[in-house]
Short mmCIF file of C-alpha atoms and ligand atoms in Angstrom, two decimals:
data_model
loop_
_atom_site.label_atom_id
_atom_site.label_comp_id
_atom_site.label_asym_id
_atom_site.label_seq_id
_atom_site.Cartn_x
_atom_site.Cartn_y
_atom_site.Cartn_z
CA UNK A 1347 -75.80 0.17 -70.63
CA UNK A 1348 -75.49 2.50 -67.67
CA UNK A 1349 -74.39 5.95 -68.81
CA UNK A 1350 -71.39 7.20 -66.87
CA UNK A 1351 -68.42 9.57 -67.05
CA UNK A 1352 -65.04 8.24 -68.15
CA UNK A 1353 -62.02 10.46 -67.41
CA UNK A 1354 -58.88 9.81 -69.46
CA UNK A 1355 -55.70 11.79 -68.81
CA UNK A 1356 -52.10 11.56 -69.89
CA UNK A 1357 -49.26 13.34 -71.66
CA UNK A 1358 -49.23 14.31 -75.34
CA UNK A 1359 -49.54 11.48 -77.88
CA UNK A 1360 -49.80 8.65 -75.32
CA UNK A 1361 -52.85 7.25 -77.12
CA UNK A 1362 -55.53 8.69 -74.84
CA UNK A 1363 -57.48 10.24 -77.70
CA UNK A 1364 -57.62 6.92 -79.57
CA UNK A 1365 -58.68 5.07 -76.41
CA UNK A 1366 -61.25 7.75 -75.57
CA UNK A 1367 -62.81 7.63 -79.05
CA UNK A 1368 -62.99 3.83 -79.06
CA UNK A 1369 -64.52 3.63 -75.57
CA UNK A 1370 -67.10 6.27 -76.48
CA UNK A 1371 -68.02 4.40 -79.68
CA UNK A 1372 -68.20 1.06 -77.85
CA UNK A 1373 -70.69 2.29 -75.23
CA UNK A 1374 -72.44 4.97 -77.28
CA UNK A 1375 -71.16 7.75 -75.03
CA UNK A 1376 -70.27 11.24 -76.26
CA UNK A 1377 -66.57 12.11 -76.54
CA UNK A 1378 -64.82 15.41 -75.81
CA UNK A 1379 -61.15 15.96 -76.63
CA UNK A 1380 -60.53 18.76 -74.12
CA UNK A 1381 -57.11 19.55 -75.64
CA UNK A 1382 -59.04 20.99 -78.58
CA UNK A 1383 -60.45 23.69 -76.30
CA UNK A 1384 -56.95 24.85 -75.34
CA UNK A 1385 -55.81 24.55 -78.95
CA UNK A 1386 -58.76 26.68 -80.11
CA UNK A 1387 -57.85 29.35 -77.55
CA UNK A 1388 -54.23 29.14 -78.76
CA UNK A 1389 -55.23 29.58 -82.41
CA UNK A 1390 -56.83 32.89 -81.38
CA UNK A 1391 -53.99 34.14 -79.20
CA UNK A 1392 -51.57 33.41 -82.07
CA UNK A 1393 -53.49 36.06 -84.03
CA UNK A 1394 -53.05 38.52 -81.15
CA UNK A 1395 -56.19 38.02 -79.08
CA UNK A 1396 -56.05 38.25 -75.31
CA UNK A 1397 -56.09 34.66 -73.85
CA UNK A 1398 -58.90 35.18 -71.32
CA UNK A 1399 -61.09 36.93 -73.94
CA UNK A 1400 -60.42 34.05 -76.35
CA UNK A 1401 -61.35 31.42 -73.74
CA UNK A 1402 -64.54 33.21 -72.64
CA UNK A 1403 -65.69 33.70 -76.22
CA UNK A 1404 -65.00 30.18 -77.47
CA UNK A 1405 -67.74 28.88 -79.81
CA UNK A 1406 -68.35 25.35 -81.17
CA UNK A 1407 -67.28 26.42 -84.68
CA UNK A 1408 -63.83 27.35 -83.29
CA UNK A 1409 -63.18 23.63 -82.63
CA UNK A 1410 -63.51 22.83 -86.35
CA UNK A 1411 -60.43 24.81 -87.41
CA UNK A 1412 -58.07 22.32 -89.25
CA UNK A 1413 -54.95 24.23 -88.09
CA UNK A 1414 -55.60 23.17 -84.47
CA UNK A 1415 -53.48 20.03 -85.00
CA UNK A 1416 -50.39 21.99 -86.00
CA UNK A 1417 -47.35 21.80 -83.69
CA UNK A 1418 -47.13 25.58 -83.22
CA UNK A 1419 -50.72 25.60 -81.98
CA UNK A 1420 -49.95 22.70 -79.60
CA UNK A 1421 -47.04 24.62 -78.08
CA UNK A 1422 -49.12 27.77 -77.71
CA UNK A 1423 -51.94 25.66 -76.19
CA UNK A 1424 -49.67 24.49 -73.37
CA UNK A 1425 -48.72 28.14 -72.75
CA UNK A 1426 -52.29 29.46 -72.53
CA UNK A 1427 -53.20 26.39 -70.42
CA UNK A 1428 -50.98 27.74 -67.62
CA UNK A 1429 -53.20 30.83 -67.23
CA UNK A 1430 -55.78 30.29 -64.42
CA UNK A 1431 -58.40 32.57 -66.04
CA UNK A 1432 -58.22 30.53 -69.25
CA UNK A 1433 -58.73 27.25 -67.37
CA UNK A 1434 -61.56 28.74 -65.30
CA UNK A 1435 -63.39 29.89 -68.44
CA UNK A 1436 -63.42 26.33 -69.80
CA UNK A 1437 -64.54 24.45 -66.67
CA UNK A 1438 -68.30 24.86 -66.94
CA UNK A 1439 -68.53 23.62 -70.53
CA UNK A 1440 -66.43 20.53 -69.72
CA UNK A 1441 -68.44 19.68 -66.58
CA UNK A 1442 -71.78 20.01 -68.34
CA UNK A 1443 -70.48 17.82 -71.16
CA UNK A 1444 -69.29 15.25 -68.61
CA UNK A 1445 -72.66 14.97 -66.88
CA UNK A 1446 -74.82 14.68 -70.01
CA UNK A 1447 -77.51 12.04 -69.77
CA UNK A 1448 -76.11 9.62 -72.34
CA UNK A 1449 -72.66 9.17 -70.82
CA UNK A 1450 -69.40 10.90 -71.70
CA UNK A 1451 -65.72 10.24 -72.23
CA UNK A 1452 -63.40 13.21 -71.75
CA UNK A 1453 -59.69 13.12 -72.43
CA UNK A 1454 -57.14 15.71 -71.35
CA UNK A 1455 -54.70 16.47 -68.55
CA UNK A 1456 -56.87 17.32 -65.53
CA UNK A 1457 -60.12 15.45 -66.12
CA UNK A 1458 -59.75 12.94 -63.27
CA UNK A 1459 -58.15 15.44 -60.90
CA UNK A 1460 -60.07 18.71 -61.46
CA UNK A 1461 -62.88 18.56 -64.02
CA UNK A 1462 -64.51 15.25 -62.98
CA UNK A 1463 -63.02 14.21 -59.62
CA UNK A 1464 -66.05 11.95 -59.03
CA UNK A 1465 -65.85 10.10 -62.36
CA UNK A 1466 -66.44 6.36 -61.70
CA UNK A 1467 -63.82 5.39 -64.29
CA UNK A 1468 -60.44 7.14 -64.45
CA UNK A 1469 -57.54 6.20 -66.66
CA UNK A 1470 -54.05 7.62 -66.92
CA UNK A 1471 -52.50 6.66 -70.25
CA UNK A 1472 -48.73 7.02 -70.60
CA UNK A 1473 -45.87 5.94 -72.88
CA UNK A 1474 -42.20 6.81 -73.15
CA UNK A 1475 -41.47 10.25 -74.70
CA UNK A 1476 -39.65 8.58 -77.64
CA UNK A 1477 -42.57 6.31 -78.51
CA UNK A 1478 -45.01 9.20 -78.17
CA UNK A 1479 -42.85 11.37 -80.42
CA UNK A 1480 -42.65 8.55 -83.00
CA UNK A 1481 -46.43 8.22 -83.05
CA UNK A 1482 -47.03 11.96 -83.28
CA UNK A 1483 -44.36 12.22 -86.02
CA UNK A 1484 -46.12 9.51 -88.07
CA UNK A 1485 -49.49 11.17 -87.52
CA UNK A 1486 -48.31 14.64 -88.57
CA UNK A 1487 -46.33 13.50 -91.62
CA UNK A 1488 -49.31 11.32 -92.59
CA UNK A 1489 -51.38 14.50 -92.71
CA UNK A 1490 -48.79 16.17 -94.93
CA UNK A 1491 -47.48 18.41 -92.12
CA UNK A 1492 -43.69 18.81 -92.51
CA UNK A 1493 -41.83 18.10 -89.26
CA UNK A 1494 -38.71 16.24 -88.14
CA UNK A 1495 -38.74 13.51 -85.49
CA UNK A 1496 -36.30 15.60 -83.41
CA UNK A 1497 -38.59 18.64 -83.44
CA UNK A 1498 -41.58 16.50 -82.42
CA UNK A 1499 -39.60 14.93 -79.56
CA UNK A 1500 -38.54 18.40 -78.40
CA UNK A 1501 -42.17 19.56 -78.56
CA UNK A 1502 -43.26 16.54 -76.47
CA UNK A 1503 -40.56 17.22 -73.85
CA UNK A 1504 -41.38 20.91 -73.59
CA UNK A 1505 -45.10 20.35 -73.28
CA UNK A 1506 -44.69 17.53 -70.73
CA UNK A 1507 -42.53 19.81 -68.61
CA UNK A 1508 -44.91 22.78 -68.87
CA UNK A 1509 -48.00 20.62 -68.26
CA UNK A 1510 -46.50 18.84 -65.22
CA UNK A 1511 -44.93 21.87 -63.54
CA UNK A 1512 -47.76 24.42 -63.71
CA UNK A 1513 -49.41 25.50 -60.45
CA UNK A 1514 -53.00 24.95 -61.53
CA UNK A 1515 -54.30 21.56 -62.61
CA UNK A 1516 -50.86 20.08 -63.35
CA UNK A 1517 -50.68 16.87 -65.36
CA UNK A 1518 -50.67 13.99 -62.86
CA UNK A 1519 -52.68 10.82 -62.31
CA UNK A 1520 -55.64 11.03 -59.94
CA UNK A 1521 -55.09 8.86 -56.85
CA UNK A 1522 -57.82 6.50 -58.03
CA UNK A 1523 -56.80 6.40 -61.71
CA UNK A 1524 -55.86 3.13 -63.38
CA UNK A 1525 -52.53 3.60 -65.19
CA UNK A 1526 -52.02 2.13 -68.65
CA UNK A 1527 -48.54 2.29 -70.17
CA UNK A 1528 -48.81 1.93 -73.95
CA UNK A 1529 -45.05 2.00 -74.69
CA UNK A 1530 -45.03 -1.67 -75.63
CA UNK A 1531 -48.73 -2.28 -75.79
CA UNK A 1532 -50.85 -2.50 -78.94
CA UNK A 1533 -53.49 0.21 -78.90
CA UNK A 1534 -56.18 -2.51 -79.20
CA UNK A 1535 -55.04 -3.91 -75.85
CA UNK A 1536 -55.22 -0.48 -74.23
CA UNK A 1537 -58.74 -0.07 -75.60
CA UNK A 1538 -59.74 -3.52 -74.31
CA UNK A 1539 -58.42 -2.66 -70.84
CA UNK A 1540 -60.39 0.59 -70.83
CA UNK A 1541 -63.59 -1.12 -72.04
CA UNK A 1542 -63.20 -3.74 -69.28
CA UNK A 1543 -62.95 -1.01 -66.63
CA UNK A 1544 -66.18 0.60 -67.84
CA UNK A 1545 -67.89 -2.81 -67.99
CA UNK A 1546 -66.87 -3.47 -64.39
CA UNK A 1547 -68.95 -0.43 -63.39
CA UNK A 1548 -72.08 -1.58 -65.25
O1 C5P B 1926 -54.21 16.97 -75.68
P1 C5P B 1926 -53.57 18.04 -76.53
O2 C5P B 1926 -52.17 17.71 -76.92
O3 C5P B 1926 -54.41 18.44 -77.69
O4 C5P B 1926 -53.51 19.33 -75.58
C1 C5P B 1926 -52.86 20.53 -75.94
C2 C5P B 1926 -52.42 21.25 -74.67
O5 C5P B 1926 -53.59 21.71 -73.99
C3 C5P B 1926 -51.67 20.40 -73.67
O6 C5P B 1926 -50.27 20.39 -73.89
C4 C5P B 1926 -52.03 21.04 -72.33
O7 C5P B 1926 -51.15 22.08 -72.02
C5 C5P B 1926 -53.39 21.64 -72.58
N1 C5P B 1926 -54.48 20.88 -71.94
C6 C5P B 1926 -54.73 21.09 -70.61
N2 C5P B 1926 -55.76 20.46 -69.99
C7 C5P B 1926 -56.53 19.59 -70.67
C8 C5P B 1926 -56.26 19.31 -72.03
C9 C5P B 1926 -55.21 19.97 -72.65
O8 C5P B 1926 -54.03 21.86 -69.96
N3 C5P B 1926 -57.56 19.00 -70.04
#
């Protein structure tokens, strides 16, 4: 198998993380959920730390914090993600991860557009806001986190808006990204489509 970089972008809870993990496992590539980086910065700013200081000082152990999946951290993540100095502090780590020898799958918002513009495989995974909110609601309640569907849908709308309208690295498909809409698609089919795209580059 030829090691290569796979860039997967899309809005919150579209299924990109699931697709990214499965593609990485299938080909033996490493996987980086880049949203975790912004969430880890957010977990620190929620305790009062300056965002740029938090981003510059990020350590691997910070990504293990179980509270990173909480909705308040997700909201804060999309706020710190607007700050250019925060994004700049995270670029080098993501690019070096992307170019590791064994191949890499990165999922996020700006992987195909900014972090890895030369990635040979780019995917943009979407789904309707309602379906994404339903999935995130099931995931959070499954973990014992108390939320309502309405609050999750509101969170999805707010983050979509903030992620798409920011000046730097806004959420949008790269010109050469293959779009996959998972609204009415089984996640297995989305994974199969992604695997086929990587196989086509072998
Ligand atoms: O993917 P996830 O929902 O964990 O991302 C949390 C937030 O981090 C997003 O709403 C977005 O604002 C930000 N993010 C980003 N660029 C990335 C990944 C995530 O701006 N590559």
